[in-house]
PDB file of C-alpha atoms in Angstrom:
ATOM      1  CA  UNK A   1      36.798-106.257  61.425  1.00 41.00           C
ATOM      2  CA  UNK A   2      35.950-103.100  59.740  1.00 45.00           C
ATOM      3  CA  UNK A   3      38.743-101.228  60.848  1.00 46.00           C
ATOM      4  CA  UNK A   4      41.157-104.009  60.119  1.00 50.00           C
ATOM      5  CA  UNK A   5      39.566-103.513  55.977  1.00 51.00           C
ATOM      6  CA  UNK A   6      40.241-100.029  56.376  1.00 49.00           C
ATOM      7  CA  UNK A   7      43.879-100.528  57.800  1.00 48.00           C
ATOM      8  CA  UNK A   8      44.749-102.876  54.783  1.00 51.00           C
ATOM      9  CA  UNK A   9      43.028-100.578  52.088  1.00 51.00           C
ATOM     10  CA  UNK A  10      45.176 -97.062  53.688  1.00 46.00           C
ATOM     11  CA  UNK A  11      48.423 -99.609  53.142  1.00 49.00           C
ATOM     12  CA  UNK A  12      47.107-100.806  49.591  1.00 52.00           C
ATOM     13  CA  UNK A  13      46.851 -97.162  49.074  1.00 52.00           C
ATOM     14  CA  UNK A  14      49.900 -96.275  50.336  1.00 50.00           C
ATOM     15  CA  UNK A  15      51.606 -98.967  48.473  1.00 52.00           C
ATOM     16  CA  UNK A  16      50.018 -97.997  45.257  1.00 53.00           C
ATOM     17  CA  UNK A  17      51.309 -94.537  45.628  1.00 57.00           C
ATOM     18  CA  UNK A  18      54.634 -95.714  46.283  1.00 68.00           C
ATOM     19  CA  UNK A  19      54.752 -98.078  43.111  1.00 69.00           C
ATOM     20  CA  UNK A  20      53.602 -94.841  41.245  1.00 71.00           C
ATOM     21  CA  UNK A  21      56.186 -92.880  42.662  1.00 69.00           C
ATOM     22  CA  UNK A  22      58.284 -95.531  42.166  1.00 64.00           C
ATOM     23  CA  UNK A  23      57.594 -96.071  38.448  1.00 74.00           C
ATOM     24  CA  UNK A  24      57.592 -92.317  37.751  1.00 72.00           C
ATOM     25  CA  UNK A  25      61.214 -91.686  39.442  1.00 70.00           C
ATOM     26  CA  UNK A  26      62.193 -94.632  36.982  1.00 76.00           C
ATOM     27  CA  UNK A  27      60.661 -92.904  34.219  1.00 82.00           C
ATOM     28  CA  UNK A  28      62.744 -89.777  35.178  1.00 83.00           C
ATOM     29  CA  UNK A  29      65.635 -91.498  35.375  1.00 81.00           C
ATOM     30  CA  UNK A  30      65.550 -93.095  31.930  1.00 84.00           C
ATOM     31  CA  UNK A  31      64.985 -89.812  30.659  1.00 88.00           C
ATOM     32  CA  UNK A  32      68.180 -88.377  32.300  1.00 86.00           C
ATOM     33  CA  UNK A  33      70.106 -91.033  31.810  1.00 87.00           C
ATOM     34  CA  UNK A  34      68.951 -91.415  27.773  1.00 90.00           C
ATOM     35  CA  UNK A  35      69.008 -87.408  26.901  1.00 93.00           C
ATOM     36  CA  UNK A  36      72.400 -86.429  28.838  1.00 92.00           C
ATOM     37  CA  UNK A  37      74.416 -89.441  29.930  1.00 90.00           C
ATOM     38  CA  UNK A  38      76.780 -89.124  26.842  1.00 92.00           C
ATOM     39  CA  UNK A  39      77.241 -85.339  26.990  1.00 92.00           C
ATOM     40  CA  UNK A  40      77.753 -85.838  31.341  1.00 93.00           C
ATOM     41  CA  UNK A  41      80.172 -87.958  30.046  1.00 92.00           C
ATOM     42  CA  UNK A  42      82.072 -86.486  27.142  1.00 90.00           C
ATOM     43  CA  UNK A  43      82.262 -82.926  29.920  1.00 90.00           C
ATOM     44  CA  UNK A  44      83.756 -85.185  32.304  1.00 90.00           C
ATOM     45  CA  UNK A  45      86.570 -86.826  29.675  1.00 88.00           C
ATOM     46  CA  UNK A  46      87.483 -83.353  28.930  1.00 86.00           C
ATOM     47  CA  UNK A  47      88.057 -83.004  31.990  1.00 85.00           C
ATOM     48  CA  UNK A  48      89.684 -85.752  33.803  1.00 84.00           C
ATOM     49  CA  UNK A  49      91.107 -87.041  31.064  1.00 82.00           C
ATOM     50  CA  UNK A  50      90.061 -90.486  31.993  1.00 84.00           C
ATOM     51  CA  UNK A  51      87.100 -93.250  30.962  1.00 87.00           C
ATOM     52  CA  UNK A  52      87.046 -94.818  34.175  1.00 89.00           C
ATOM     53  CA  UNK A  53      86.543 -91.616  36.417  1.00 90.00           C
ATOM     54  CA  UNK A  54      84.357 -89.791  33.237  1.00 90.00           C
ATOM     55  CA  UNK A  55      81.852 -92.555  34.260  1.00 90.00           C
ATOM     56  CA  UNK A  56      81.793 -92.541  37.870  1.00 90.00           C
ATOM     57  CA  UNK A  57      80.984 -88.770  37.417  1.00 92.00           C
ATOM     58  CA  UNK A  58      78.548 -89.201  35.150  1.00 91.00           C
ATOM     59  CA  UNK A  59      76.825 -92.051  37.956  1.00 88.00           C
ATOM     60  CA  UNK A  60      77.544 -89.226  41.049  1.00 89.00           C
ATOM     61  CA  UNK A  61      75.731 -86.347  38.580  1.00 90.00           C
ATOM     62  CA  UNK A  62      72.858 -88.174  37.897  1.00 86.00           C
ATOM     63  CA  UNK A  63      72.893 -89.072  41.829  1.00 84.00           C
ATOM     64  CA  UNK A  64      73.264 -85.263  42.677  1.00 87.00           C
ATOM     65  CA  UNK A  65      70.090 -84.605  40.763  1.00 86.00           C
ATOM     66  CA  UNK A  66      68.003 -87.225  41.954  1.00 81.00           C
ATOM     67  CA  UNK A  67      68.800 -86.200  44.984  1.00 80.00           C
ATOM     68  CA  UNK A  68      68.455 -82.343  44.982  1.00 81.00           C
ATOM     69  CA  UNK A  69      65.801 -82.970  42.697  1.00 76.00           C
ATOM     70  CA  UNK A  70      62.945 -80.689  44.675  1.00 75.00           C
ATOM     71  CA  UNK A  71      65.382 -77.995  44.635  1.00 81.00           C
ATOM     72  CA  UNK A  72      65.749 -77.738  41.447  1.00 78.00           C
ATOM     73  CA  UNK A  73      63.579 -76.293  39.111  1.00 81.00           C
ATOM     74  CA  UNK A  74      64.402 -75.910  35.027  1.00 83.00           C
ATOM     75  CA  UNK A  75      62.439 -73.917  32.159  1.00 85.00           C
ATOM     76  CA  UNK A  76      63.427 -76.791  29.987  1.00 88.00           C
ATOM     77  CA  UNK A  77      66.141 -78.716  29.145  1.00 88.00           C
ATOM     78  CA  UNK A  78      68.766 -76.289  27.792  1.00 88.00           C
ATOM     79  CA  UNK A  79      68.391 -74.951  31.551  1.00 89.00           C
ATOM     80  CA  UNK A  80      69.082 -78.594  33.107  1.00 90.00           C
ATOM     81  CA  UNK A  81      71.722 -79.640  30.594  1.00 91.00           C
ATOM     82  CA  UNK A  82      73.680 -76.382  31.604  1.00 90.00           C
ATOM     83  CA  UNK A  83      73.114 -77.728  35.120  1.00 92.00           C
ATOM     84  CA  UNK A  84      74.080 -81.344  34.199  1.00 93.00           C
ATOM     85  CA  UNK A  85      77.284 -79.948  32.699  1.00 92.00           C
ATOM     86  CA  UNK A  86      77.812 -77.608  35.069  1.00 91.00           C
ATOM     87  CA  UNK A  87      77.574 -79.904  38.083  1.00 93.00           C
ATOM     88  CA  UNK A  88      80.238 -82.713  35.914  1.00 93.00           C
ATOM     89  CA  UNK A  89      82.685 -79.911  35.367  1.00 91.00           C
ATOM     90  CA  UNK A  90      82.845 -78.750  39.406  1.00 90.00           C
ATOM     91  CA  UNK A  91      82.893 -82.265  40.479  1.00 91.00           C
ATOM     92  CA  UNK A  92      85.776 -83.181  37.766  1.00 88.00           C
ATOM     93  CA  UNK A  93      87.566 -80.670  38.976  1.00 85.00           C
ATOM     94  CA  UNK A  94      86.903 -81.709  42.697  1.00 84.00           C
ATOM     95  CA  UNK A  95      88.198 -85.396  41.864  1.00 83.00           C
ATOM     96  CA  UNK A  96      91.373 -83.909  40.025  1.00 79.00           C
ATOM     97  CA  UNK A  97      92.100 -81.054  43.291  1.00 76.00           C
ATOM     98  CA  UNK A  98      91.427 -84.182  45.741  1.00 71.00           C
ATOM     99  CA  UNK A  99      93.544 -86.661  43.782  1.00 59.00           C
ATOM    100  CA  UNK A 100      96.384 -84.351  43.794  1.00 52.00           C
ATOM    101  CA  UNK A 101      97.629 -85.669  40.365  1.00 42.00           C
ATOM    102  CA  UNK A 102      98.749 -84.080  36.977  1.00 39.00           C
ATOM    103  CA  UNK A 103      95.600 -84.965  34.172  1.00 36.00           C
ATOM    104  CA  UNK A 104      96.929 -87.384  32.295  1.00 39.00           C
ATOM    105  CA  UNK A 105      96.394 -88.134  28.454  1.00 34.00           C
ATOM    106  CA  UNK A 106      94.395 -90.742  26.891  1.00 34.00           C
ATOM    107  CA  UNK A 107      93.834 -91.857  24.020  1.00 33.00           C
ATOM    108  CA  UNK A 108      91.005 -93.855  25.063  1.00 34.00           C
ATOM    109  CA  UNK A 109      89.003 -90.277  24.201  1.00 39.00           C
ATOM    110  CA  UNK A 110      86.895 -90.842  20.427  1.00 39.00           C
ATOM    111  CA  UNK A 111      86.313 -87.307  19.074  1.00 40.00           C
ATOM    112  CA  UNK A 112      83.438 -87.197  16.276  1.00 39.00           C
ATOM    113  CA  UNK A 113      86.183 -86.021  13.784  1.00 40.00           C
ATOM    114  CA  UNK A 114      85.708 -85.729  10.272  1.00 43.00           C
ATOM    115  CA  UNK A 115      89.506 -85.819   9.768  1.00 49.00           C
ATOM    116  CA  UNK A 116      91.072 -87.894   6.757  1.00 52.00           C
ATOM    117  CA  UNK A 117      92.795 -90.696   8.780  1.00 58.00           C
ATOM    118  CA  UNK A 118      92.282 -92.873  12.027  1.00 64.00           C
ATOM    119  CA  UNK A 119      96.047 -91.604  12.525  1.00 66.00           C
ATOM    120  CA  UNK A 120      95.555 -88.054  12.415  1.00 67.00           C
ATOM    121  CA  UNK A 121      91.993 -87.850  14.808  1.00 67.00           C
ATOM    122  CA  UNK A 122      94.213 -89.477  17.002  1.00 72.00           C
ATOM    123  CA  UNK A 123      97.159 -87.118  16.980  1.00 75.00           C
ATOM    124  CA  UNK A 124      94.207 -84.131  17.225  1.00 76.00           C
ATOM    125  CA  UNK A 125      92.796 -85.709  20.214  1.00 75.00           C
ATOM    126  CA  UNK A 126      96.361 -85.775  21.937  1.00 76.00           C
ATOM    127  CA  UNK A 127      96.764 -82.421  20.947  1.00 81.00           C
ATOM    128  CA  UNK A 128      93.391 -81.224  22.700  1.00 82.00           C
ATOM    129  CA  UNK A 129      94.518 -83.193  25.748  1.00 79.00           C
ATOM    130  CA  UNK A 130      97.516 -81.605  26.355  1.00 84.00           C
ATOM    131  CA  UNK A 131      95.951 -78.472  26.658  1.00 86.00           C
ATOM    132  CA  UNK A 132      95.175 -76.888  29.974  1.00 87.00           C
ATOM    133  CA  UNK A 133      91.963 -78.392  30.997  1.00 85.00           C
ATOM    134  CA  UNK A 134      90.320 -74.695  30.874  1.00 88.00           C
ATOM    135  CA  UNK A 135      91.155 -74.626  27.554  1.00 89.00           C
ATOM    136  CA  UNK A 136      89.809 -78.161  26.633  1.00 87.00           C
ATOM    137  CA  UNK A 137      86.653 -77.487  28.380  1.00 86.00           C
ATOM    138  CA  UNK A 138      85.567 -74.469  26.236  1.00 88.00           C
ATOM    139  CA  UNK A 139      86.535 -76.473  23.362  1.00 86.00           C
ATOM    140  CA  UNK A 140      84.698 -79.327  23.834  1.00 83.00           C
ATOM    141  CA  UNK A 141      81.586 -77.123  25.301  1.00 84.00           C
ATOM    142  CA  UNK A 142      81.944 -74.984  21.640  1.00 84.00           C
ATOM    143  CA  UNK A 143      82.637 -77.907  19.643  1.00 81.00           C
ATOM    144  CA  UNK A 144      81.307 -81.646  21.092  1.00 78.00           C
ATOM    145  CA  UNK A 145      78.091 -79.607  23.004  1.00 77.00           C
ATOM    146  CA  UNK A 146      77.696 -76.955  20.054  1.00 80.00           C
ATOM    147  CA  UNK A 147      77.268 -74.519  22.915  1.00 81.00           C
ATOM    148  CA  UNK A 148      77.272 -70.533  22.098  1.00 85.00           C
ATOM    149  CA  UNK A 149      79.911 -68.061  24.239  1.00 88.00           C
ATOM    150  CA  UNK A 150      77.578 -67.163  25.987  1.00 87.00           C
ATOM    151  CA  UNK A 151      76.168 -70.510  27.425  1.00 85.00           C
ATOM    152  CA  UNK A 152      79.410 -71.054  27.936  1.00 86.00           C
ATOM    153  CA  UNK A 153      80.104 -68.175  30.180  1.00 87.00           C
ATOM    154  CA  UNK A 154      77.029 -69.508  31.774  1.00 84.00           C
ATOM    155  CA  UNK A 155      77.875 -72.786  32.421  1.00 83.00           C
ATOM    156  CA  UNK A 156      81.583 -71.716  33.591  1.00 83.00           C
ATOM    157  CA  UNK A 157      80.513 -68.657  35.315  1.00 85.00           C
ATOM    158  CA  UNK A 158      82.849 -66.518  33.232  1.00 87.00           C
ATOM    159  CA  UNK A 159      82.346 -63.653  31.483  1.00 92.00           C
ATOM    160  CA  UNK A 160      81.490 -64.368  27.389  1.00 91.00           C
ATOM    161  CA  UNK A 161      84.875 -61.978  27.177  1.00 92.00           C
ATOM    162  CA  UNK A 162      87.077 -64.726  29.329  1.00 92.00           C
ATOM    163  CA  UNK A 163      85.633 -67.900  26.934  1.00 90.00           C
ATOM    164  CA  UNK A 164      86.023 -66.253  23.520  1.00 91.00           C
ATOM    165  CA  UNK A 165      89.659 -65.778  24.983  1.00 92.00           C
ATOM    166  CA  UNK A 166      90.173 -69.173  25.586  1.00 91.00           C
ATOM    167  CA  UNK A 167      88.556 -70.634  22.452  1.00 91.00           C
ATOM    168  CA  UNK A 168      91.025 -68.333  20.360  1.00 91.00           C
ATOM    169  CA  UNK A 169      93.958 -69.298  22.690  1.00 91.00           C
ATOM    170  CA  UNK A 170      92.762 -73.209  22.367  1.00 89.00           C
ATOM    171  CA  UNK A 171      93.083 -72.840  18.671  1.00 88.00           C
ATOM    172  CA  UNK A 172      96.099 -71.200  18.071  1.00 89.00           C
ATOM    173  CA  UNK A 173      97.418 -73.574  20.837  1.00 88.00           C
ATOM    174  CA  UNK A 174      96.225 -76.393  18.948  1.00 85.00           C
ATOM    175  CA  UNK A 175      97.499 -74.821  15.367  1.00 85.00           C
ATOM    176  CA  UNK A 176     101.014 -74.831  16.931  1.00 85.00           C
ATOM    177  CA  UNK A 177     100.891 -78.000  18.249  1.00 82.00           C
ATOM    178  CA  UNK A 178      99.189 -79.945  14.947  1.00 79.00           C
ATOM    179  CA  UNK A 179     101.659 -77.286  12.941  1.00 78.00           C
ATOM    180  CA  UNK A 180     104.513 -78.793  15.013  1.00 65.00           C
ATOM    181  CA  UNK A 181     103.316 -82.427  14.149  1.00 61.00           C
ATOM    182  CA  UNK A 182     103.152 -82.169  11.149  1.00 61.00           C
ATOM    183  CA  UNK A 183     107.099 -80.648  10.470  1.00 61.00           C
ATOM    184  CA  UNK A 184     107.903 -83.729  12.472  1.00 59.00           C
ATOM    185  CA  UNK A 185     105.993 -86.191  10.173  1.00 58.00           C
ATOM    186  CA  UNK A 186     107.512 -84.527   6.908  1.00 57.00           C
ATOM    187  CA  UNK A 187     110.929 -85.397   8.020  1.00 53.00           C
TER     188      UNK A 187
END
């Protein structure tokens, strides 16, 4: 009878480690899943260009780190958000390159504007998507992530030279288009 006591209490023990394991990997997530679900997300939009696959990328992301998770090891959060991001971007990319379609634009996409009318964050936001998506990603890495060059570079694995390029070509992309726009509305 002993030995049966001792059998249950190693699978109490057992269990109880479990439920802490358990209840700590919840933990985790929650904390992934509050502090970077929206910025997985908003990389992923750039992107894509779409709601729909911006959150299934966000869910495989968040799976990708759960499961590489003893790989992995951060100095803080700045180091795991550039991973985050990092890992959305690649696996955008690897959704768009396996799809083997043309991005499309939405205007499903709500950019934290502080422009004077509904009409005209709208027009900016179909501006931004018809860039090239290496363009839009810098731009909403610079912009939406407040993200310096060099983070950037980081997160792209460019040089800081290659995304200050981009961010000026982005804007004076985005100058001729809004410029364009607004000859058009003025007629």
């Amino acid at each position: 009878m002993q030995s049966n006591g001792l059998y249950i209490r190693v699978i109490d023990e057992r269990l109880f480690k479990t439920t802490k394991e358990v209840t700590a990997l919840t933990r985790d997530i929650d904390y992934i899943v509050d502090k970077f679900s929206d910025d997985i997300y908003r990389a992923a939009l750039a992107v894509t260009g779409s709601v729909h696959e911006a959150e299934d990328i966000v869910s495989e992301v968040i799976i990708k780190y759960f499961t590489r998770q003893g790989e992995l090891f951060f100095n803080d959060d700045e180091h795991l958000k550039a991973w985050l991001l990092r890992t959305a971007i690649n696996l955008s990319k690897d959704l768009l390159r396996s799809a083997g379609r043309r991005l499309r634009a939405e205007n499903e996409v709500s950019a934290s504007s502080d422009f004077s009318s509904p009409d005209m964050q709208i027009d900016v936001q179909n501006a931004i998507n018809r860039l090239d998506k290496k363009y839009r990603i810098v731009l909403y890495l610079f912009y939406y992530q407040g993200c310096k060059t060099d983070e950037i570079a980081d997160i792209l694995g460019t040089s800081k030279g290659t995304v200050t390029s981009r961010l000026k070509r982005a804007r004076e992309k985005l100058k001729l288009s809004l410029s364009d726009y607004e000859k058009e509305m003025s007629v």
